[in-house]
Amino acid sequence: MAGNTRVVVVGGGFAGVMAANRLMQRDDVTVTVVNPRPDFVIRLRLHHVVAGVHGAVVPYRQVLAEDVRLIQDTVTAIDAAQRSVTLLGAGTLGYDYLVYAAGSASAESRVPGAAEFAYPMATLEAAQRLRSILDDQGPATPVTVVGAGPTGIETAAELAERGHRVSLVCGGTLGAYLHPRARRAAARSLTRIGVDVLAGPGTEVTEVTRDAVRLGDGRTLPSTITIWTAGFGVPDLATRSGLRTDALGRLITDETLTSVDDERIVAAGDSVAPSGVPYRMSAYTASCLGAHAADTVLRRIAGTPAEPASVFFGAMCVGLGTQAGIYQLAGRDDTANRMYVGGRFGAKLKALTYRFAVAHLTNEARKPGSHRWLSNNKRRQLVEAESGPARAAAERSA
């Protein structure tokens, strides 16, 4: 492509920032990131916002390369035919390539009363609001955390350590990704700091009221503050823009992270489903996918074939307060194995994840193209095993 190449990045999370920084390897590329907030949100620390121990934000200039342009606005539509995006504030923004990194949020719950009486925490604003409500109520107030994924577990642990009366309603299994050995260790640690863990059959929430949570087995839990961490959703921007998405609204791409509808649109992070088989959510995975999305764009600009993405993230780390954590190891098929690190050393490893998650971005900002990651030689087998004939037929080469 002759002349200057314009790249617009939709979303300024881990995937979007990493992609923007990596694109700065070429002097003839201009990069614009569109994001609704003025600061970078460290999403994996939102439970710390709720607990009142960390703000979970850093200035964008700390993580974004100097020559990347940042526009504080929201993209409301993508016009693939015209290669432009419409901004909520005003006007449109043209592009030669688009990196779709719109991120994720909590899904609207269909449980009766959840929308009215439960508090989400998947965004910075929601977490800040919840912190204010907790401050007003005081630590003796009964708190129920619904959802036993990493966010629910970490939120329950942080609040319990700070004196709150916390029930963790699992809706089935505590830490479903964890190996049973690690799960038992996590349950012991949570119980030790005062979390009432409700797991197993009948622990699904059937109704939320102003002051209680009702479970499938008929139990009613007093709950002045109900925190909702269950469910997953993505912005409907891709769907509204006429691009093909999966049932949850994630943009469907081939394995190079290129939209199956338009080779000028490349995606990364939580809002992408390569071959209809999304990667497991994590800040690290989002960063690696963001880097690969940038590599795909750079290869297209250079006129060389794009390569399939391949990311191996063989661990999940879950914090259990300040004194314990679980560092769960996994195989290349992304299945947890018997090996894990727990206790205080697990907590130290968890603390390192906060540090390195941001450091990966700052390092790439200083030296574009420097980020490296392990590849997964089983990705093809995973796609073949999980994608049906219809999804396989929708795949195309770059």
Short mmCIF file of C-alpha atoms in Angstrom, two decimals:
data_model
loop_
_atom_site.label_atom_id
_atom_site.label_comp_id
_atom_site.label_asym_id
_atom_site.label_seq_id
_atom_site.Cartn_x
_atom_site.Cartn_y
_atom_site.Cartn_z
CA MET A 1 0.00 0.00 0.00
CA ALA A 2 1.51 3.32 -1.07
CA GLY A 3 1.64 6.32 1.25
CA ASN A 4 0.55 6.49 4.85
CA THR A 5 -1.62 3.71 6.30
CA ARG A 6 -4.30 4.67 8.80
CA VAL A 7 -5.18 2.15 11.50
CA VAL A 8 -8.04 2.72 13.92
CA VAL A 9 -8.13 0.63 17.09
CA VAL A 10 -11.59 0.29 18.67
CA GLY A 11 -11.06 -0.15 22.40
CA GLY A 12 -8.21 0.75 24.72
CA GLY A 13 -7.94 -2.35 26.89
CA PHE A 14 -5.08 -4.83 27.02
CA ALA A 15 -5.65 -6.07 23.45
CA GLY A 16 -6.17 -2.64 21.93
CA VAL A 17 -3.18 -0.98 23.61
CA MET A 18 -0.84 -3.86 22.77
CA ALA A 19 -1.96 -3.78 19.13
CA ALA A 20 -1.54 -0.01 18.89
CA ASN A 21 1.95 -0.12 20.39
CA ARG A 22 3.11 -2.95 18.15
CA LEU A 23 1.87 -1.21 15.00
CA MET A 24 4.39 1.57 15.65
CA GLN A 25 7.15 -0.58 14.15
CA ARG A 26 6.47 1.19 10.84
CA ASP A 27 6.98 4.92 10.36
CA ASP A 28 4.37 5.04 7.59
CA VAL A 29 1.53 3.86 9.85
CA THR A 30 -0.62 6.25 11.90
CA VAL A 31 -2.53 4.68 14.77
CA THR A 32 -5.60 6.08 16.51
CA VAL A 33 -7.12 4.43 19.58
CA VAL A 34 -10.76 5.25 20.33
CA ASN A 35 -11.75 4.63 23.95
CA PRO A 36 -14.50 6.13 26.13
CA ARG A 37 -12.30 6.67 29.21
CA PRO A 38 -9.30 9.00 29.65
CA ASP A 39 -7.29 6.44 31.66
CA PHE A 40 -6.27 2.83 31.13
CA VAL A 41 -8.30 0.44 33.30
CA ILE A 42 -6.50 -2.56 34.78
CA ARG A 43 -9.57 -4.78 34.63
CA LEU A 44 -8.02 -7.67 36.51
CA ARG A 45 -7.88 -5.34 39.55
CA LEU A 46 -11.52 -4.24 39.63
CA HIS A 47 -12.08 -6.40 42.72
CA HIS A 48 -9.46 -4.20 44.40
CA VAL A 49 -11.56 -1.16 43.53
CA VAL A 50 -14.56 -2.83 45.20
CA ALA A 51 -12.42 -3.61 48.26
CA GLY A 52 -11.03 -0.07 48.36
CA VAL A 53 -7.36 -1.03 48.07
CA HIS A 54 -6.46 0.09 44.53
CA GLY A 55 -7.79 2.48 41.90
CA ALA A 56 -7.14 0.05 38.99
CA VAL A 57 -6.21 2.85 36.57
CA VAL A 58 -2.98 4.25 35.13
CA PRO A 59 -2.53 7.16 32.70
CA TYR A 60 -2.65 6.10 29.06
CA ARG A 61 0.65 7.81 28.40
CA GLN A 62 2.23 5.27 30.76
CA VAL A 63 1.15 2.31 28.61
CA LEU A 64 0.63 3.81 25.13
CA ALA A 65 3.43 4.61 22.67
CA GLU A 66 4.11 8.32 22.34
CA ASP A 67 3.02 8.65 18.70
CA VAL A 68 -0.29 6.79 19.12
CA ARG A 69 -3.23 9.18 18.98
CA LEU A 70 -5.91 8.71 21.65
CA ILE A 71 -9.49 9.89 21.11
CA GLN A 72 -11.79 9.79 24.12
CA ASP A 73 -15.03 8.77 22.48
CA THR A 74 -17.21 5.76 21.69
CA VAL A 75 -17.53 4.05 18.31
CA THR A 76 -21.23 3.58 17.58
CA ALA A 77 -21.01 1.99 14.11
CA ILE A 78 -18.52 0.47 11.67
CA ASP A 79 -19.05 1.03 7.96
CA ALA A 80 -16.87 -1.65 6.36
CA ALA A 81 -17.77 -0.60 2.81
CA GLN A 82 -16.68 3.01 3.41
CA ARG A 83 -13.88 2.03 5.80
CA SER A 84 -15.01 4.41 8.49
CA VAL A 85 -16.35 4.43 12.03
CA THR A 86 -18.99 6.70 13.48
CA LEU A 87 -18.20 8.37 16.81
CA LEU A 88 -20.74 9.13 19.51
CA GLY A 89 -19.27 12.59 20.08
CA ALA A 90 -19.45 13.73 16.48
CA GLY A 91 -18.36 12.83 12.99
CA THR A 92 -16.62 9.85 11.47
CA LEU A 93 -13.11 8.51 11.35
CA GLY A 94 -11.68 6.86 8.25
CA TYR A 95 -9.32 3.90 8.28
CA ASP A 96 -7.32 1.62 6.03
CA TYR A 97 -7.33 -1.13 8.65
CA LEU A 98 -9.46 -1.54 11.74
CA VAL A 99 -8.44 -3.43 14.89
CA TYR A 100 -11.59 -4.49 16.72
CA ALA A 101 -10.76 -4.77 20.43
CA ALA A 102 -14.07 -3.78 21.99
CA GLY A 103 -13.59 -5.91 25.12
CA SER A 104 -16.28 -7.45 27.29
CA ALA A 105 -18.65 -6.72 30.16
CA SER A 106 -21.15 -8.55 32.31
CA ALA A 107 -24.23 -9.91 30.60
CA GLU A 108 -27.70 -8.82 31.66
CA SER A 109 -29.07 -11.48 33.98
CA ARG A 110 -32.49 -13.04 33.43
CA VAL A 111 -32.78 -14.02 37.09
CA PRO A 112 -35.80 -12.22 38.60
CA GLY A 113 -34.71 -9.19 40.60
CA ALA A 114 -31.04 -9.30 39.57
CA ALA A 115 -31.23 -6.25 37.32
CA GLU A 116 -33.02 -4.23 40.01
CA PHE A 117 -31.23 -5.31 43.19
CA ALA A 118 -27.83 -6.83 42.31
CA TYR A 119 -24.72 -4.77 41.63
CA PRO A 120 -22.45 -5.60 38.66
CA MET A 121 -18.73 -4.82 38.79
CA ALA A 122 -17.43 -5.53 35.29
CA THR A 123 -16.65 -1.87 34.54
CA LEU A 124 -14.64 0.73 36.44
CA GLU A 125 -17.72 2.86 37.03
CA ALA A 126 -19.72 -0.07 38.36
CA ALA A 127 -16.89 -1.10 40.69
CA GLN A 128 -16.53 2.47 41.99
CA ARG A 129 -20.27 2.71 42.63
CA LEU A 130 -20.19 -0.57 44.53
CA ARG A 131 -17.27 0.63 46.65
CA SER A 132 -19.24 3.72 47.63
CA ILE A 133 -22.25 1.60 48.62
CA LEU A 134 -20.09 -0.71 50.74
CA ASP A 135 -18.57 2.31 52.49
CA ASP A 136 -22.03 3.63 53.32
CA GLN A 137 -23.24 0.30 54.74
CA GLY A 138 -20.25 -0.75 56.85
CA PRO A 139 -18.56 -4.16 57.27
CA ALA A 140 -21.31 -5.81 59.35
CA THR A 141 -23.74 -5.69 56.43
CA PRO A 142 -24.41 -9.12 54.84
CA VAL A 143 -22.84 -9.31 51.38
CA THR A 144 -23.54 -12.03 48.82
CA VAL A 145 -21.24 -12.54 45.85
CA VAL A 146 -22.93 -14.45 43.03
CA GLY A 147 -20.61 -16.30 40.68
CA ALA A 148 -17.54 -18.38 41.54
CA GLY A 149 -15.23 -17.62 38.65
CA PRO A 150 -12.00 -15.70 39.32
CA THR A 151 -13.78 -12.34 39.74
CA GLY A 152 -16.30 -13.68 42.25
CA ILE A 153 -13.71 -15.61 44.23
CA GLU A 154 -11.28 -12.69 44.40
CA THR A 155 -13.99 -10.20 45.34
CA ALA A 156 -15.35 -12.41 48.11
CA ALA A 157 -11.86 -12.99 49.51
CA GLU A 158 -10.87 -9.31 49.51
CA LEU A 159 -14.09 -8.22 51.21
CA ALA A 160 -13.93 -10.99 53.82
CA GLU A 161 -10.35 -10.06 54.71
CA ARG A 162 -11.57 -6.54 55.40
CA GLY A 163 -14.24 -7.64 57.83
CA HIS A 164 -17.32 -8.01 55.64
CA ARG A 165 -19.76 -10.89 56.19
CA VAL A 166 -19.53 -12.59 52.82
CA SER A 167 -21.38 -15.50 51.24
CA LEU A 168 -20.07 -16.80 47.91
CA VAL A 169 -22.86 -18.43 45.89
CA CYS A 170 -21.25 -20.68 43.30
CA GLY A 171 -24.28 -21.79 41.32
CA GLY A 172 -22.63 -25.18 41.12
CA THR A 173 -18.84 -25.51 41.21
CA LEU A 174 -16.33 -23.29 42.96
CA GLY A 175 -13.70 -22.25 40.41
CA ALA A 176 -14.93 -24.48 37.61
CA TYR A 177 -11.65 -24.23 35.68
CA LEU A 178 -9.55 -25.41 38.63
CA HIS A 179 -8.42 -28.98 39.14
CA PRO A 180 -10.29 -30.62 42.07
CA ARG A 181 -7.11 -30.55 44.20
CA ALA A 182 -6.70 -26.81 43.68
CA ARG A 183 -10.43 -26.27 44.16
CA ARG A 184 -10.33 -27.91 47.58
CA ALA A 185 -7.35 -25.76 48.56
CA ALA A 186 -9.21 -22.64 47.44
CA ALA A 187 -12.27 -23.62 49.46
CA ARG A 188 -10.15 -24.11 52.58
CA SER A 189 -8.50 -20.71 52.16
CA LEU A 190 -11.82 -18.95 51.63
CA THR A 191 -13.37 -20.62 54.68
CA ARG A 192 -10.34 -19.69 56.75
CA ILE A 193 -10.86 -15.97 56.12
CA GLY A 194 -14.60 -16.16 56.81
CA VAL A 195 -16.21 -16.65 53.40
CA ASP A 196 -19.29 -18.85 53.52
CA VAL A 197 -18.89 -20.92 50.33
CA LEU A 198 -22.15 -22.32 48.94
CA ALA A 199 -21.35 -24.83 46.20
CA GLY A 200 -22.95 -27.91 44.70
CA PRO A 201 -26.48 -28.73 43.50
CA GLY A 202 -29.18 -26.25 44.38
CA THR A 203 -26.88 -23.25 44.73
CA GLU A 204 -28.08 -21.51 41.60
CA VAL A 205 -29.76 -18.17 42.30
CA THR A 206 -33.47 -18.14 41.44
CA GLU A 207 -34.37 -14.65 42.70
CA VAL A 208 -32.77 -11.52 44.10
CA THR A 209 -34.71 -9.14 46.34
CA ARG A 210 -33.75 -5.91 48.05
CA ASP A 211 -32.49 -7.75 51.13
CA ALA A 212 -32.15 -11.44 50.19
CA VAL A 213 -31.01 -14.03 47.66
CA ARG A 214 -33.07 -17.16 47.03
CA LEU A 215 -31.44 -20.40 45.88
CA GLY A 216 -32.66 -23.33 43.86
CA ASP A 217 -32.78 -25.62 46.86
CA GLY A 218 -35.20 -23.28 48.64
CA ARG A 219 -32.75 -21.52 50.93
CA THR A 220 -32.99 -17.76 51.45
CA LEU A 221 -29.82 -15.83 52.30
CA PRO A 222 -30.00 -12.41 53.97
CA SER A 223 -28.19 -10.05 51.61
CA THR A 224 -28.20 -6.30 51.96
CA ILE A 225 -25.65 -6.02 49.14
CA THR A 226 -25.69 -8.58 46.32
CA ILE A 227 -22.72 -8.47 43.93
CA TRP A 228 -23.28 -10.09 40.54
CA THR A 229 -20.17 -11.51 38.84
CA ALA A 230 -21.83 -14.32 36.85
CA GLY A 231 -22.27 -14.18 33.10
CA PHE A 232 -20.35 -12.74 30.17
CA GLY A 233 -21.26 -10.32 27.43
CA VAL A 234 -19.64 -8.20 24.73
CA PRO A 235 -20.68 -4.94 23.10
CA ASP A 236 -23.09 -5.40 20.19
CA LEU A 237 -21.09 -3.06 17.94
CA ALA A 238 -20.02 -5.78 15.49
CA THR A 239 -23.53 -7.21 15.27
CA ARG A 240 -25.11 -3.78 14.74
CA SER A 241 -22.53 -3.05 12.06
CA GLY A 242 -23.57 -6.09 10.04
CA LEU A 243 -20.47 -8.17 10.72
CA ARG A 244 -20.76 -11.87 11.45
CA THR A 245 -20.65 -12.73 15.13
CA ASP A 246 -21.22 -15.73 17.35
CA ALA A 247 -24.27 -16.14 19.60
CA LEU A 248 -22.75 -13.85 22.25
CA GLY A 249 -21.79 -11.12 19.78
CA ARG A 250 -18.06 -11.85 19.43
CA LEU A 251 -16.68 -11.05 15.99
CA ILE A 252 -16.03 -14.24 14.02
CA THR A 253 -12.61 -14.34 12.39
CA ASP A 254 -10.32 -16.86 10.78
CA GLU A 255 -7.24 -18.05 12.67
CA THR A 256 -5.22 -15.00 11.60
CA LEU A 257 -7.78 -12.92 13.56
CA THR A 258 -9.17 -11.45 10.34
CA SER A 259 -12.93 -10.90 10.07
CA VAL A 260 -14.60 -13.47 7.83
CA ASP A 261 -16.43 -10.54 6.21
CA ASP A 262 -13.60 -8.08 5.55
CA GLU A 263 -9.82 -8.54 5.43
CA ARG A 264 -9.37 -4.90 6.50
CA ILE A 265 -10.90 -5.71 9.92
CA VAL A 266 -8.77 -7.63 12.41
CA ALA A 267 -9.86 -8.42 15.97
CA ALA A 268 -8.33 -9.27 19.34
CA GLY A 269 -9.24 -9.81 22.97
CA ASP A 270 -12.49 -10.90 24.59
CA SER A 271 -14.64 -9.72 21.68
CA VAL A 272 -13.20 -12.12 19.08
CA ALA A 273 -14.07 -15.74 18.29
CA PRO A 274 -11.46 -17.17 15.90
CA SER A 275 -13.10 -19.99 13.91
CA GLY A 276 -15.98 -19.65 16.37
CA VAL A 277 -13.73 -20.99 19.15
CA PRO A 278 -12.64 -18.12 21.44
CA TYR A 279 -9.53 -18.22 23.59
CA ARG A 280 -9.88 -18.34 27.36
CA MET A 281 -10.23 -14.86 28.81
CA SER A 282 -7.21 -13.30 30.54
CA ALA A 283 -5.24 -10.07 30.35
CA TYR A 284 -2.21 -11.99 29.11
CA THR A 285 -4.15 -13.73 26.33
CA ALA A 286 -5.69 -10.41 25.30
CA SER A 287 -2.24 -8.82 25.07
CA CYS A 288 -0.88 -11.68 22.97
CA LEU A 289 -3.88 -11.60 20.64
CA GLY A 290 -3.50 -7.84 20.36
CA ALA A 291 0.12 -8.30 19.34
CA HIS A 292 -0.83 -10.92 16.77
CA ALA A 293 -3.61 -8.72 15.37
CA ALA A 294 -1.00 -6.00 14.82
CA ASP A 295 1.31 -8.52 13.14
CA THR A 296 -1.53 -9.52 10.80
CA VAL A 297 -2.07 -5.88 9.81
CA LEU A 298 1.66 -5.28 9.35
CA ARG A 299 1.98 -8.35 7.15
CA ARG A 300 -0.89 -7.19 4.96
CA ILE A 301 0.68 -3.75 4.60
CA ALA A 302 3.96 -5.41 3.62
CA GLY A 303 2.17 -7.68 1.15
CA THR A 304 3.11 -10.92 2.91
CA PRO A 305 0.69 -13.67 3.99
CA ALA A 306 -0.81 -13.40 7.46
CA GLU A 307 -0.13 -16.30 9.81
CA PRO A 308 -2.51 -18.12 12.19
CA ALA A 309 -2.51 -16.94 15.79
CA SER A 310 -1.11 -19.34 18.35
CA VAL A 311 -1.16 -18.50 22.05
CA PHE A 312 -0.34 -20.87 24.88
CA PHE A 313 -1.24 -19.65 28.35
CA GLY A 314 -0.64 -22.62 30.57
CA ALA A 315 -1.85 -21.24 33.87
CA MET A 316 -4.62 -19.41 35.69
CA CYS A 317 -3.91 -17.43 38.84
CA VAL A 318 -6.69 -16.70 41.35
CA GLY A 319 -6.18 -14.45 44.36
CA LEU A 320 -7.57 -15.52 47.72
CA GLY A 321 -6.92 -12.31 49.60
CA THR A 322 -3.51 -10.99 50.57
CA GLN A 323 -2.22 -14.17 52.19
CA ALA A 324 -3.10 -16.91 49.70
CA GLY A 325 -3.62 -17.64 46.03
CA ILE A 326 -3.89 -20.49 43.55
CA TYR A 327 -1.56 -20.65 40.56
CA GLN A 328 -3.18 -23.42 38.51
CA LEU A 329 -1.10 -25.05 35.77
CA ALA A 330 -2.67 -26.42 32.59
CA GLY A 331 -1.78 -28.37 29.49
CA ARG A 332 -1.80 -27.23 25.89
CA ASP A 333 -5.38 -28.39 25.59
CA ASP A 334 -6.21 -25.70 28.20
CA THR A 335 -7.27 -28.29 30.77
CA ALA A 336 -6.15 -27.79 34.36
CA ASN A 337 -3.86 -30.51 35.70
CA ARG A 338 -2.96 -31.68 39.19
CA MET A 339 -0.11 -29.22 39.56
CA TYR A 340 -0.75 -25.93 41.31
CA VAL A 341 0.96 -23.52 43.65
CA GLY A 342 -1.08 -22.40 46.65
CA GLY A 343 -0.77 -20.51 49.92
CA ARG A 344 1.51 -17.51 50.37
CA PHE A 345 3.62 -18.34 47.33
CA GLY A 346 0.44 -18.48 45.27
CA ALA A 347 -0.41 -15.00 46.56
CA LYS A 348 3.03 -13.72 45.53
CA LEU A 349 2.59 -15.13 42.05
CA LYS A 350 -0.80 -13.45 41.82
CA ALA A 351 0.78 -10.13 42.81
CA LEU A 352 3.29 -10.56 39.99
CA THR A 353 0.48 -10.97 37.46
CA TYR A 354 -0.73 -7.45 38.25
CA ARG A 355 2.74 -6.08 37.71
CA PHE A 356 3.54 -7.97 34.53
CA ALA A 357 0.16 -7.36 32.91
CA VAL A 358 0.92 -3.64 32.72
CA ALA A 359 4.65 -4.13 32.13
CA HIS A 360 3.97 -6.06 28.91
CA LEU A 361 2.25 -2.95 27.55
CA THR A 362 4.84 -0.44 28.71
CA ASN A 363 7.67 -2.57 27.32
CA GLU A 364 5.96 -2.78 23.92
CA ALA A 365 5.36 0.98 23.98
CA ARG A 366 9.08 1.59 24.47
CA LYS A 367 10.18 -1.07 21.99
CA PRO A 368 7.46 -1.98 19.46
CA GLY A 369 7.71 -5.58 18.30
CA SER A 370 9.43 -6.83 21.44
CA HIS A 371 6.55 -8.79 23.01
CA ARG A 372 7.00 -12.57 22.79
CA TRP A 373 4.79 -15.45 23.85
CA LEU A 374 4.59 -19.23 23.73
CA SER A 375 2.74 -20.83 20.84
CA ASN A 376 0.19 -23.62 21.19
CA ASN A 377 0.74 -26.50 18.80
CA LYS A 378 -2.66 -27.95 19.78
CA ARG A 379 -4.77 -25.00 18.66
CA ARG A 380 -5.75 -26.73 15.41
CA GLN A 381 -6.91 -29.84 17.25
CA LEU A 382 -8.90 -27.68 19.68
CA VAL A 383 -10.63 -25.88 16.82
CA GLU A 384 -11.43 -29.12 15.03
CA ALA A 385 -12.81 -30.66 18.22
CA GLU A 386 -14.94 -27.68 19.25
CA SER A 387 -16.15 -26.18 15.99
CA GLY A 388 -18.98 -27.84 14.12
CA PRO A 389 -19.28 -28.33 10.35
CA ALA A 390 -21.00 -24.98 9.94
CA ARG A 391 -18.22 -23.12 11.68
CA ALA A 392 -15.54 -25.04 9.80
CA ALA A 393 -17.24 -24.14 6.51
CA ALA A 394 -17.20 -20.47 7.51
CA GLU A 395 -13.44 -20.47 7.92
CA ARG A 396 -11.35 -19.00 5.16
CA SER A 397 -7.67 -18.47 4.61
CA ALA A 398 -6.13 -15.03 5.03
#
